[in-house]
């Protein structure tokens, strides 16, 4: 297959320039935190992209120098070494990546890719969390490796690492899938976002098969964690009305077993996880100026507005009104 990116560089300079562009809509919160671990100080930045033009965005990595700080984003990122090599800096040190390797990072993952020289081509695929919340989770429900990874972050289960690493696998090549994704993104043709989501499903399937082979992991090993994912997803979808009894009837396990299972994977009991997710949902609703705070209180399942104000401020250090004023003024 013709090298797509090299072909774009030579014959389609405008499309190549599109891939090489800088993301201008970012808000950079400079040094956010300094953390001391084992006599080393890790300083990092968090990048917020408020006005990305697409739900899924493709670009070529421009980092040809070592960043001073590690950073993270408010989106999921796929880092694919299309040609050559690069080094990804992490808290643990340098992580070399070679041609054909792929790294999937959740928004918590601290990293700093470094790919000097024009001969090294690294592709970034940026995906908003809302894509998985609204569409993709149902499409990858049978792909336990990836559904677990995304749900763990989205619902704060904290069961897995902040990244997944996939070395090049000749039996499950993904370069042609990446070429399809890049070409579809550049086309911006009818339904291109939906087509890109379908291509991502294909990519995740190929990677999961490769992961299972290389790590000698059977699908059954994911079954218990998948049950927790399904339970947490159900709680989140029925956040205002869910009860432990209803979960027991829905999943055909005793209430005590479900409660212990949730606690063993999340460190929270049923009431705590419901409380946690209700406040997360309330934060999202507060970004909608059309909803009153009383309506939001009821929509997420709190019966007492005063109690809602109290627990919201305890967790986020802002009252609901203060939080709304802050996010709506940005």
PDB file of C-alpha atoms in Angstrom:
ATOM      1  CA  UNK A   1       0.000   0.000   0.000  1.00  0.00           C
ATOM      2  CA  UNK A   2       1.246   3.459  -0.863  1.00  0.00           C
ATOM      3  CA  UNK A   3       2.427   5.406   2.164  1.00  0.00           C
ATOM      4  CA  UNK A   4      -0.555   7.729   2.651  1.00  0.00           C
ATOM      5  CA  UNK A   5       1.203  10.479   4.593  1.00  0.00           C
ATOM      6  CA  UNK A   6       4.231  10.573   2.281  1.00  0.00           C
ATOM      7  CA  UNK A   7       1.823  10.744  -0.652  1.00  0.00           C
ATOM      8  CA  UNK A   8       0.009  13.677   0.970  1.00  0.00           C
ATOM      9  CA  UNK A   9       3.295  15.446   1.632  1.00  0.00           C
ATOM     10  CA  UNK A  10       4.265  15.225  -2.049  1.00  0.00           C
ATOM     11  CA  UNK A  11       0.962  15.505  -3.920  1.00  0.00           C
ATOM     12  CA  UNK A  12      -1.590  17.080  -1.573  1.00  0.00           C
ATOM     13  CA  UNK A  13       0.243  19.840   0.326  1.00  0.00           C
ATOM     14  CA  UNK A  14      -2.956  21.471   1.604  1.00  0.00           C
ATOM     15  CA  UNK A  15      -4.198  18.235   3.194  1.00  0.00           C
ATOM     16  CA  UNK A  16      -0.741  17.570   4.611  1.00  0.00           C
ATOM     17  CA  UNK A  17      -0.713  21.089   6.058  1.00  0.00           C
ATOM     18  CA  UNK A  18      -4.099  20.339   7.640  1.00  0.00           C
ATOM     19  CA  UNK A  19      -2.578  17.398   9.495  1.00  0.00           C
ATOM     20  CA  UNK A  20       0.434  19.474  10.546  1.00  0.00           C
ATOM     21  CA  UNK A  21      -1.514  22.386  11.976  1.00  0.00           C
ATOM     22  CA  UNK A  22      -1.238  23.482  15.567  1.00  0.00           C
ATOM     23  CA  UNK A  23      -4.333  23.258  17.751  1.00  0.00           C
ATOM     24  CA  UNK A  24      -5.043  26.921  18.450  1.00  0.00           C
ATOM     25  CA  UNK A  25      -8.113  26.558  20.653  1.00  0.00           C
ATOM     26  CA  UNK A  26      -6.269  25.272  23.684  1.00  0.00           C
ATOM     27  CA  UNK A  27      -6.316  26.961  27.043  1.00  0.00           C
ATOM     28  CA  UNK A  28      -3.091  26.189  28.837  1.00  0.00           C
ATOM     29  CA  UNK A  29      -3.168  26.116  32.594  1.00  0.00           C
ATOM     30  CA  UNK A  30       0.541  26.479  33.256  1.00  0.00           C
ATOM     31  CA  UNK A  31       2.215  24.663  36.094  1.00  0.00           C
ATOM     32  CA  UNK A  32      -0.703  22.989  37.788  1.00  0.00           C
ATOM     33  CA  UNK A  33       0.998  20.864  40.371  1.00  0.00           C
ATOM     34  CA  UNK A  34       4.385  19.799  41.627  1.00  0.00           C
ATOM     35  CA  UNK A  35       4.413  16.338  43.078  1.00  0.00           C
ATOM     36  CA  UNK A  36       7.259  14.740  44.997  1.00  0.00           C
ATOM     37  CA  UNK A  37       7.807  11.009  44.589  1.00  0.00           C
ATOM     38  CA  UNK A  38      10.950   9.070  45.459  1.00  0.00           C
ATOM     39  CA  UNK A  39      13.125  12.184  45.638  1.00  0.00           C
ATOM     40  CA  UNK A  40      11.967  13.348  42.178  1.00  0.00           C
ATOM     41  CA  UNK A  41       9.725  16.306  41.458  1.00  0.00           C
ATOM     42  CA  UNK A  42       7.242  15.827  38.644  1.00  0.00           C
ATOM     43  CA  UNK A  43       5.894  19.057  37.256  1.00  0.00           C
ATOM     44  CA  UNK A  44       3.123  18.971  34.727  1.00  0.00           C
ATOM     45  CA  UNK A  45       0.653  21.038  32.743  1.00  0.00           C
ATOM     46  CA  UNK A  46      -2.974  20.337  31.922  1.00  0.00           C
ATOM     47  CA  UNK A  47      -4.228  21.370  28.471  1.00  0.00           C
ATOM     48  CA  UNK A  48      -7.911  22.155  27.937  1.00  0.00           C
ATOM     49  CA  UNK A  49      -9.294  22.286  24.383  1.00  0.00           C
ATOM     50  CA  UNK A  50     -12.650  24.054  24.551  1.00  0.00           C
ATOM     51  CA  UNK A  51     -13.382  24.605  20.881  1.00  0.00           C
ATOM     52  CA  UNK A  52     -12.098  21.611  18.961  1.00  0.00           C
ATOM     53  CA  UNK A  53     -13.723  21.607  15.511  1.00  0.00           C
ATOM     54  CA  UNK A  54     -14.464  17.867  15.580  1.00  0.00           C
ATOM     55  CA  UNK A  55     -15.417  15.156  18.062  1.00  0.00           C
ATOM     56  CA  UNK A  56     -12.559  13.085  16.626  1.00  0.00           C
ATOM     57  CA  UNK A  57      -9.506  14.963  15.397  1.00  0.00           C
ATOM     58  CA  UNK A  58      -6.408  13.711  13.554  1.00  0.00           C
ATOM     59  CA  UNK A  59      -3.068  15.532  13.469  1.00  0.00           C
ATOM     60  CA  UNK A  60       0.645  14.866  13.155  1.00  0.00           C
ATOM     61  CA  UNK A  61       2.659  15.269  16.339  1.00  0.00           C
ATOM     62  CA  UNK A  62       4.879  18.360  16.194  1.00  0.00           C
ATOM     63  CA  UNK A  63       7.030  17.722  19.265  1.00  0.00           C
ATOM     64  CA  UNK A  64      10.611  17.775  17.990  1.00  0.00           C
ATOM     65  CA  UNK A  65      12.062  18.865  21.320  1.00  0.00           C
ATOM     66  CA  UNK A  66      11.878  17.545  24.852  1.00  0.00           C
ATOM     67  CA  UNK A  67       9.176  19.318  26.830  1.00  0.00           C
ATOM     68  CA  UNK A  68      10.090  20.735  30.195  1.00  0.00           C
ATOM     69  CA  UNK A  69       6.896  19.415  31.764  1.00  0.00           C
ATOM     70  CA  UNK A  70       4.777  16.334  31.421  1.00  0.00           C
ATOM     71  CA  UNK A  71       1.203  17.159  30.451  1.00  0.00           C
ATOM     72  CA  UNK A  72      -2.269  15.680  30.184  1.00  0.00           C
ATOM     73  CA  UNK A  73      -5.443  16.609  28.297  1.00  0.00           C
ATOM     74  CA  UNK A  74      -9.198  16.656  28.730  1.00  0.00           C
ATOM     75  CA  UNK A  75      -9.605  14.015  25.998  1.00  0.00           C
ATOM     76  CA  UNK A  76      -8.521  10.493  25.074  1.00  0.00           C
ATOM     77  CA  UNK A  77      -5.473  10.343  22.812  1.00  0.00           C
ATOM     78  CA  UNK A  78      -4.112   7.649  20.516  1.00  0.00           C
ATOM     79  CA  UNK A  79      -0.421   8.065  19.744  1.00  0.00           C
ATOM     80  CA  UNK A  80       0.589   5.976  16.699  1.00  0.00           C
ATOM     81  CA  UNK A  81       4.132   5.760  15.307  1.00  0.00           C
ATOM     82  CA  UNK A  82       3.418   5.842  11.584  1.00  0.00           C
ATOM     83  CA  UNK A  83       7.083   5.852  10.582  1.00  0.00           C
ATOM     84  CA  UNK A  84      10.388   5.883  12.428  1.00  0.00           C
ATOM     85  CA  UNK A  85      10.304   6.142  16.208  1.00  0.00           C
ATOM     86  CA  UNK A  86       9.665   8.441  19.142  1.00  0.00           C
ATOM     87  CA  UNK A  87      10.117   8.572  22.888  1.00  0.00           C
ATOM     88  CA  UNK A  88       7.237   9.167  25.280  1.00  0.00           C
ATOM     89  CA  UNK A  89       8.241  10.644  28.615  1.00  0.00           C
ATOM     90  CA  UNK A  90       6.252   9.455  31.640  1.00  0.00           C
ATOM     91  CA  UNK A  91       6.550   9.675  35.402  1.00  0.00           C
ATOM     92  CA  UNK A  92       8.396   6.371  35.291  1.00  0.00           C
ATOM     93  CA  UNK A  93      10.922   7.594  32.719  1.00  0.00           C
ATOM     94  CA  UNK A  94      11.415   7.170  28.971  1.00  0.00           C
ATOM     95  CA  UNK A  95       9.107   4.879  26.984  1.00  0.00           C
ATOM     96  CA  UNK A  96      10.554   4.160  23.503  1.00  0.00           C
ATOM     97  CA  UNK A  97       7.972   3.658  20.745  1.00  0.00           C
ATOM     98  CA  UNK A  98       8.868   2.174  17.369  1.00  0.00           C
ATOM     99  CA  UNK A  99       7.176   2.122  13.979  1.00  0.00           C
ATOM    100  CA  UNK A 100       3.795   0.395  14.229  1.00  0.00           C
ATOM    101  CA  UNK A 101       3.463   0.844  18.009  1.00  0.00           C
ATOM    102  CA  UNK A 102       0.343   2.477  19.434  1.00  0.00           C
ATOM    103  CA  UNK A 103      -0.315   4.072  22.807  1.00  0.00           C
ATOM    104  CA  UNK A 104      -3.835   4.838  24.056  1.00  0.00           C
ATOM    105  CA  UNK A 105      -3.915   7.458  26.826  1.00  0.00           C
ATOM    106  CA  UNK A 106      -6.811   8.474  29.026  1.00  0.00           C
ATOM    107  CA  UNK A 107      -7.107  12.128  30.137  1.00  0.00           C
ATOM    108  CA  UNK A 108      -5.249  11.396  33.387  1.00  0.00           C
ATOM    109  CA  UNK A 109      -2.128  10.044  31.675  1.00  0.00           C
ATOM    110  CA  UNK A 110       0.883  12.305  32.163  1.00  0.00           C
ATOM    111  CA  UNK A 111       3.151  12.198  29.126  1.00  0.00           C
ATOM    112  CA  UNK A 112       5.425  14.176  26.797  1.00  0.00           C
ATOM    113  CA  UNK A 113       6.104  12.651  23.351  1.00  0.00           C
ATOM    114  CA  UNK A 114       9.388  13.525  21.663  1.00  0.00           C
ATOM    115  CA  UNK A 115       9.936  12.773  17.940  1.00  0.00           C
ATOM    116  CA  UNK A 116      12.877  14.716  16.472  1.00  0.00           C
ATOM    117  CA  UNK A 117      13.411  14.913  12.731  1.00  0.00           C
ATOM    118  CA  UNK A 118      11.105  14.925   9.714  1.00  0.00           C
ATOM    119  CA  UNK A 119      11.768  11.215   9.129  1.00  0.00           C
ATOM    120  CA  UNK A 120       9.768  10.326  12.257  1.00  0.00           C
ATOM    121  CA  UNK A 121       6.004  10.531  11.721  1.00  0.00           C
ATOM    122  CA  UNK A 122       3.714  10.247  14.743  1.00  0.00           C
ATOM    123  CA  UNK A 123      -0.058  10.455  14.349  1.00  0.00           C
ATOM    124  CA  UNK A 124      -2.296  11.828  17.107  1.00  0.00           C
ATOM    125  CA  UNK A 125      -5.943  10.775  17.252  1.00  0.00           C
ATOM    126  CA  UNK A 126      -7.881  12.955  19.694  1.00  0.00           C
ATOM    127  CA  UNK A 127     -11.287  11.751  20.890  1.00  0.00           C
ATOM    128  CA  UNK A 128     -13.583  13.666  23.216  1.00  0.00           C
ATOM    129  CA  UNK A 129     -14.865  11.656  26.230  1.00  0.00           C
ATOM    130  CA  UNK A 130     -18.418  12.525  25.157  1.00  0.00           C
ATOM    131  CA  UNK A 131     -17.956  10.343  22.043  1.00  0.00           C
ATOM    132  CA  UNK A 132     -17.671   7.295  24.278  1.00  0.00           C
ATOM    133  CA  UNK A 133     -20.390   8.354  26.682  1.00  0.00           C
ATOM    134  CA  UNK A 134     -22.901   9.029  23.916  1.00  0.00           C
ATOM    135  CA  UNK A 135     -22.083   6.545  21.153  1.00  0.00           C
ATOM    136  CA  UNK A 136     -18.983   4.384  21.257  1.00  0.00           C
ATOM    137  CA  UNK A 137     -19.544   2.405  24.467  1.00  0.00           C
ATOM    138  CA  UNK A 138     -22.497   0.564  22.982  1.00  0.00           C
ATOM    139  CA  UNK A 139     -20.479  -0.209  19.834  1.00  0.00           C
ATOM    140  CA  UNK A 140     -17.560  -1.735  21.766  1.00  0.00           C
ATOM    141  CA  UNK A 141     -19.570  -3.417  24.541  1.00  0.00           C
ATOM    142  CA  UNK A 142     -18.292  -6.864  23.483  1.00  0.00           C
ATOM    143  CA  UNK A 143     -14.688  -5.640  23.408  1.00  0.00           C
ATOM    144  CA  UNK A 144     -13.994  -5.999  27.111  1.00  0.00           C
ATOM    145  CA  UNK A 145     -10.435  -4.681  27.047  1.00  0.00           C
ATOM    146  CA  UNK A 146     -11.487  -1.321  25.620  1.00  0.00           C
ATOM    147  CA  UNK A 147     -14.926  -0.980  27.196  1.00  0.00           C
ATOM    148  CA  UNK A 148     -13.299  -1.534  30.603  1.00  0.00           C
ATOM    149  CA  UNK A 149     -10.584   1.015  29.842  1.00  0.00           C
ATOM    150  CA  UNK A 150     -12.998   3.776  28.828  1.00  0.00           C
ATOM    151  CA  UNK A 151     -15.638   3.097  31.482  1.00  0.00           C
ATOM    152  CA  UNK A 152     -12.982   2.986  34.198  1.00  0.00           C
ATOM    153  CA  UNK A 153     -12.099   6.584  33.405  1.00  0.00           C
ATOM    154  CA  UNK A 154     -15.578   7.890  32.598  1.00  0.00           C
ATOM    155  CA  UNK A 155     -17.131   6.490  35.779  1.00  0.00           C
ATOM    156  CA  UNK A 156     -14.080   6.851  38.057  1.00  0.00           C
ATOM    157  CA  UNK A 157     -13.723   3.152  38.794  1.00  0.00           C
ATOM    158  CA  UNK A 158      -9.918   3.359  38.747  1.00  0.00           C
ATOM    159  CA  UNK A 159      -9.475  -0.302  37.934  1.00  0.00           C
ATOM    160  CA  UNK A 160      -6.784   0.014  35.271  1.00  0.00           C
ATOM    161  CA  UNK A 161      -3.738   1.943  34.213  1.00  0.00           C
ATOM    162  CA  UNK A 162      -4.048   5.341  32.573  1.00  0.00           C
ATOM    163  CA  UNK A 163      -2.758   3.965  29.273  1.00  0.00           C
ATOM    164  CA  UNK A 164      -2.714   0.855  27.076  1.00  0.00           C
ATOM    165  CA  UNK A 165       0.393  -0.021  25.050  1.00  0.00           C
ATOM    166  CA  UNK A 166       0.231  -2.066  21.846  1.00  0.00           C
ATOM    167  CA  UNK A 167       3.502  -3.076  20.147  1.00  0.00           C
ATOM    168  CA  UNK A 168       3.497  -3.693  16.407  1.00  0.00           C
ATOM    169  CA  UNK A 169       1.918  -7.046  15.527  1.00  0.00           C
ATOM    170  CA  UNK A 170       2.415  -8.451  12.025  1.00  0.00           C
ATOM    171  CA  UNK A 171      -0.572 -10.792  12.437  1.00  0.00           C
ATOM    172  CA  UNK A 172      -2.912  -7.912  13.265  1.00  0.00           C
ATOM    173  CA  UNK A 173      -1.586  -4.962  11.214  1.00  0.00           C
ATOM    174  CA  UNK A 174      -3.276  -1.649  11.903  1.00  0.00           C
ATOM    175  CA  UNK A 175      -1.517   0.735   9.494  1.00  0.00           C
ATOM    176  CA  UNK A 176      -4.183   0.262   6.822  1.00  0.00           C
ATOM    177  CA  UNK A 177      -6.851   1.039   9.447  1.00  0.00           C
ATOM    178  CA  UNK A 178      -4.986   4.202  10.421  1.00  0.00           C
ATOM    179  CA  UNK A 179      -4.782   5.165   6.736  1.00  0.00           C
ATOM    180  CA  UNK A 180      -8.561   4.727   6.460  1.00  0.00           C
ATOM    181  CA  UNK A 181      -9.074   6.914   9.531  1.00  0.00           C
ATOM    182  CA  UNK A 182      -6.759   9.658   8.259  1.00  0.00           C
ATOM    183  CA  UNK A 183      -8.325   9.637   4.783  1.00  0.00           C
ATOM    184  CA  UNK A 184     -11.856   9.801   6.199  1.00  0.00           C
ATOM    185  CA  UNK A 185     -10.930  12.671   8.493  1.00  0.00           C
ATOM    186  CA  UNK A 186      -9.407  14.658   5.638  1.00  0.00           C
ATOM    187  CA  UNK A 187     -12.426  14.013   3.418  1.00  0.00           C
ATOM    188  CA  UNK A 188     -14.927  15.634   5.806  1.00  0.00           C
ATOM    189  CA  UNK A 189     -17.490  13.939   3.580  1.00  0.00           C
ATOM    190  CA  UNK A 190     -21.102  13.036   4.404  1.00  0.00           C
ATOM    191  CA  UNK A 191     -21.349  11.231   7.784  1.00  0.00           C
ATOM    192  CA  UNK A 192     -17.556  11.302   8.188  1.00  0.00           C
ATOM    193  CA  UNK A 193     -17.770  11.412  11.999  1.00  0.00           C
ATOM    194  CA  UNK A 194     -19.951   8.294  12.073  1.00  0.00           C
ATOM    195  CA  UNK A 195     -17.615   6.560   9.629  1.00  0.00           C
ATOM    196  CA  UNK A 196     -14.612   7.463  11.801  1.00  0.00           C
ATOM    197  CA  UNK A 197     -16.362   5.978  14.830  1.00  0.00           C
ATOM    198  CA  UNK A 198     -16.911   2.766  12.870  1.00  0.00           C
ATOM    199  CA  UNK A 199     -13.229   2.704  11.868  1.00  0.00           C
ATOM    200  CA  UNK A 200     -12.246   3.158  15.528  1.00  0.00           C
ATOM    201  CA  UNK A 201     -14.383   0.124  16.417  1.00  0.00           C
ATOM    202  CA  UNK A 202     -12.440  -1.859  13.797  1.00  0.00           C
ATOM    203  CA  UNK A 203      -9.143  -0.537  15.177  1.00  0.00           C
ATOM    204  CA  UNK A 204     -10.043  -1.457  18.760  1.00  0.00           C
ATOM    205  CA  UNK A 205     -11.064  -4.966  17.661  1.00  0.00           C
ATOM    206  CA  UNK A 206      -7.711  -5.529  15.929  1.00  0.00           C
ATOM    207  CA  UNK A 207      -5.807  -4.207  18.946  1.00  0.00           C
ATOM    208  CA  UNK A 208      -7.796  -6.334  21.412  1.00  0.00           C
ATOM    209  CA  UNK A 209      -7.057  -9.480  19.383  1.00  0.00           C
ATOM    210  CA  UNK A 210      -3.372  -8.588  19.292  1.00  0.00           C
ATOM    211  CA  UNK A 211      -3.357  -7.854  23.038  1.00  0.00           C
ATOM    212  CA  UNK A 212      -5.013 -11.176  23.849  1.00  0.00           C
ATOM    213  CA  UNK A 213      -2.440 -13.077  21.800  1.00  0.00           C
ATOM    214  CA  UNK A 214       0.629 -11.254  23.090  1.00  0.00           C
ATOM    215  CA  UNK A 215      -0.445 -11.292  26.731  1.00  0.00           C
ATOM    216  CA  UNK A 216      -2.024 -14.764  26.612  1.00  0.00           C
ATOM    217  CA  UNK A 217      -5.181 -13.290  28.114  1.00  0.00           C
ATOM    218  CA  UNK A 218      -8.484 -15.046  27.597  1.00  0.00           C
ATOM    219  CA  UNK A 219     -11.721 -13.111  27.346  1.00  0.00           C
ATOM    220  CA  UNK A 220     -13.008 -14.903  30.443  1.00  0.00           C
ATOM    221  CA  UNK A 221     -10.398 -13.069  32.522  1.00  0.00           C
ATOM    222  CA  UNK A 222     -12.347  -9.860  31.934  1.00  0.00           C
ATOM    223  CA  UNK A 223     -15.784 -11.203  32.876  1.00  0.00           C
ATOM    224  CA  UNK A 224     -15.906 -10.076  36.492  1.00  0.00           C
ATOM    225  CA  UNK A 225     -14.548  -6.616  35.736  1.00  0.00           C
ATOM    226  CA  UNK A 226     -16.983  -6.392  32.827  1.00  0.00           C
ATOM    227  CA  UNK A 227     -19.849  -7.118  35.231  1.00  0.00           C
ATOM    228  CA  UNK A 228     -18.737  -4.164  37.350  1.00  0.00           C
ATOM    229  CA  UNK A 229     -18.547  -2.012  34.216  1.00  0.00           C
ATOM    230  CA  UNK A 230     -22.092  -3.050  33.264  1.00  0.00           C
ATOM    231  CA  UNK A 231     -23.375  -2.339  36.772  1.00  0.00           C
ATOM    232  CA  UNK A 232     -21.734   1.092  36.936  1.00  0.00           C
ATOM    233  CA  UNK A 233     -23.013   1.921  33.448  1.00  0.00           C
ATOM    234  CA  UNK A 234     -26.545   0.972  34.518  1.00  0.00           C
ATOM    235  CA  UNK A 235     -26.244   3.107  37.648  1.00  0.00           C
ATOM    236  CA  UNK A 236     -25.103   6.063  35.557  1.00  0.00           C
ATOM    237  CA  UNK A 237     -27.947   5.648  33.065  1.00  0.00           C
ATOM    238  CA  UNK A 238     -30.538   5.497  35.868  1.00  0.00           C
ATOM    239  CA  UNK A 239     -28.814   7.812  38.307  1.00  0.00           C
ATOM    240  CA  UNK A 240     -31.936   9.489  39.719  1.00  0.00           C
ATOM    241  CA  UNK A 241     -33.867   6.313  40.564  1.00  0.00           C
ATOM    242  CA  UNK A 242     -31.435   3.393  40.851  1.00  0.00           C
ATOM    243  CA  UNK A 243     -31.570   1.173  43.953  1.00  0.00           C
ATOM    244  CA  UNK A 244     -29.570  -1.826  45.102  1.00  0.00           C
ATOM    245  CA  UNK A 245     -32.710  -3.964  44.929  1.00  0.00           C
ATOM    246  CA  UNK A 246     -33.286  -2.937  41.317  1.00  0.00           C
ATOM    247  CA  UNK A 247     -29.671  -3.835  40.451  1.00  0.00           C
ATOM    248  CA  UNK A 248     -30.132  -7.235  42.079  1.00  0.00           C
ATOM    249  CA  UNK A 249     -33.198  -7.929  39.941  1.00  0.00           C
ATOM    250  CA  UNK A 250     -31.560  -6.586  36.790  1.00  0.00           C
ATOM    251  CA  UNK A 251     -28.314  -8.574  37.045  1.00  0.00           C
ATOM    252  CA  UNK A 252     -29.631 -11.650  38.893  1.00  0.00           C
ATOM    253  CA  UNK A 253     -27.184 -11.448  41.788  1.00  0.00           C
ATOM    254  CA  UNK A 254     -27.912 -10.856  45.452  1.00  0.00           C
ATOM    255  CA  UNK A 255     -27.763  -7.302  46.770  1.00  0.00           C
ATOM    256  CA  UNK A 256     -24.920  -8.228  49.111  1.00  0.00           C
ATOM    257  CA  UNK A 257     -22.852  -9.740  46.263  1.00  0.00           C
ATOM    258  CA  UNK A 258     -23.335  -6.668  44.059  1.00  0.00           C
ATOM    259  CA  UNK A 259     -22.451  -4.361  46.947  1.00  0.00           C
ATOM    260  CA  UNK A 260     -19.246  -6.315  47.704  1.00  0.00           C
ATOM    261  CA  UNK A 261     -18.330  -6.460  44.012  1.00  0.00           C
ATOM    262  CA  UNK A 262     -18.701  -2.696  43.587  1.00  0.00           C
ATOM    263  CA  UNK A 263     -16.625  -2.070  46.698  1.00  0.00           C
ATOM    264  CA  UNK A 264     -13.863  -4.499  45.703  1.00  0.00           C
ATOM    265  CA  UNK A 265     -13.316  -2.752  42.362  1.00  0.00           C
ATOM    266  CA  UNK A 266     -14.026   0.886  43.180  1.00  0.00           C
ATOM    267  CA  UNK A 267     -13.250   1.261  46.876  1.00  0.00           C
ATOM    268  CA  UNK A 268     -16.730   2.758  47.288  1.00  0.00           C
ATOM    269  CA  UNK A 269     -19.946   1.167  48.514  1.00  0.00           C
ATOM    270  CA  UNK A 270     -23.184   1.400  46.522  1.00  0.00           C
ATOM    271  CA  UNK A 271     -24.382   4.609  48.186  1.00  0.00           C
ATOM    272  CA  UNK A 272     -21.002   6.287  47.740  1.00  0.00           C
ATOM    273  CA  UNK A 273     -20.736   5.436  44.037  1.00  0.00           C
ATOM    274  CA  UNK A 274     -24.295   6.673  43.400  1.00  0.00           C
ATOM    275  CA  UNK A 275     -23.549   9.861  45.332  1.00  0.00           C
ATOM    276  CA  UNK A 276     -20.308  10.346  43.384  1.00  0.00           C
ATOM    277  CA  UNK A 277     -21.951   9.882  39.978  1.00  0.00           C
ATOM    278  CA  UNK A 278     -24.899  12.125  40.875  1.00  0.00           C
ATOM    279  CA  UNK A 279     -22.551  14.989  41.637  1.00  0.00           C
ATOM    280  CA  UNK A 280     -20.657  14.387  38.393  1.00  0.00           C
ATOM    281  CA  UNK A 281     -23.929  14.525  36.464  1.00  0.00           C
ATOM    282  CA  UNK A 282     -24.955  17.673  38.328  1.00  0.00           C
ATOM    283  CA  UNK A 283     -21.728  19.384  37.218  1.00  0.00           C
ATOM    284  CA  UNK A 284     -22.580  18.674  33.586  1.00  0.00           C
ATOM    285  CA  UNK A 285     -26.143  19.918  34.004  1.00  0.00           C
ATOM    286  CA  UNK A 286     -24.903  23.134  35.609  1.00  0.00           C
ATOM    287  CA  UNK A 287     -23.191  24.000  32.330  1.00  0.00           C
ATOM    288  CA  UNK A 288     -26.670  24.254  30.787  1.00  0.00           C
ATOM    289  CA  UNK A 289     -28.069  27.687  31.650  1.00  0.00           C
ATOM    290  CA  UNK A 290     -31.612  26.593  30.759  1.00  0.00           C
ATOM    291  CA  UNK A 291     -31.905  24.324  33.808  1.00  0.00           C
ATOM    292  CA  UNK A 292     -32.553  25.767  37.253  1.00  0.00           C
ATOM    293  CA  UNK A 293     -30.571  24.393  40.155  1.00  0.00           C
ATOM    294  CA  UNK A 294     -33.801  23.021  41.651  1.00  0.00           C
ATOM    295  CA  UNK A 295     -34.472  21.136  38.408  1.00  0.00           C
ATOM    296  CA  UNK A 296     -30.927  19.786  38.410  1.00  0.00           C
ATOM    297  CA  UNK A 297     -31.240  18.679  42.038  1.00  0.00           C
ATOM    298  CA  UNK A 298     -34.306  16.621  41.183  1.00  0.00           C
ATOM    299  CA  UNK A 299     -32.922  15.338  37.868  1.00  0.00           C
ATOM    300  CA  UNK A 300     -29.923  13.702  39.526  1.00  0.00           C
ATOM    301  CA  UNK A 301     -31.910  12.183  42.391  1.00  0.00           C
ATOM    302  CA  UNK A 302     -31.408  14.526  45.346  1.00  0.00           C
ATOM    303  CA  UNK A 303     -34.664  15.230  47.180  1.00  0.00           C
ATOM    304  CA  UNK A 304     -33.271  18.026  49.377  1.00  0.00           C
ATOM    305  CA  UNK A 305     -31.791  21.132  47.718  1.00  0.00           C
ATOM    306  CA  UNK A 306     -30.002  22.217  50.884  1.00  0.00           C
ATOM    307  CA  UNK A 307     -28.314  18.829  51.164  1.00  0.00           C
ATOM    308  CA  UNK A 308     -27.341  19.007  47.478  1.00  0.00           C
ATOM    309  CA  UNK A 309     -25.729  22.430  48.003  1.00  0.00           C
ATOM    310  CA  UNK A 310     -23.821  21.107  51.003  1.00  0.00           C
ATOM    311  CA  UNK A 311     -22.406  17.937  49.414  1.00  0.00           C
ATOM    312  CA  UNK A 312     -21.611  19.709  46.131  1.00  0.00           C
ATOM    313  CA  UNK A 313     -19.554  22.349  47.934  1.00  0.00           C
ATOM    314  CA  UNK A 314     -17.850  19.726  50.104  1.00  0.00           C
ATOM    315  CA  UNK A 315     -16.602  17.915  47.023  1.00  0.00           C
ATOM    316  CA  UNK A 316     -15.846  20.734  44.572  1.00  0.00           C
ATOM    317  CA  UNK A 317     -15.114  23.632  46.986  1.00  0.00           C
ATOM    318  CA  UNK A 318     -17.714  25.712  45.139  1.00  0.00           C
ATOM    319  CA  UNK A 319     -21.454  25.989  45.559  1.00  0.00           C
ATOM    320  CA  UNK A 320     -23.564  24.979  42.520  1.00  0.00           C
ATOM    321  CA  UNK A 321     -24.226  28.681  41.825  1.00  0.00           C
ATOM    322  CA  UNK A 322     -20.530  29.540  42.053  1.00  0.00           C
ATOM    323  CA  UNK A 323     -19.588  26.649  39.778  1.00  0.00           C
ATOM    324  CA  UNK A 324     -22.182  27.672  37.181  1.00  0.00           C
ATOM    325  CA  UNK A 325     -20.952  31.270  37.265  1.00  0.00           C
ATOM    326  CA  UNK A 326     -17.374  30.083  36.804  1.00  0.00           C
ATOM    327  CA  UNK A 327     -17.978  27.769  33.824  1.00  0.00           C
ATOM    328  CA  UNK A 328     -20.462  30.051  32.093  1.00  0.00           C
ATOM    329  CA  UNK A 329     -18.118  33.032  32.243  1.00  0.00           C
ATOM    330  CA  UNK A 330     -15.339  31.205  30.387  1.00  0.00           C
TER     331      UNK A 330
END
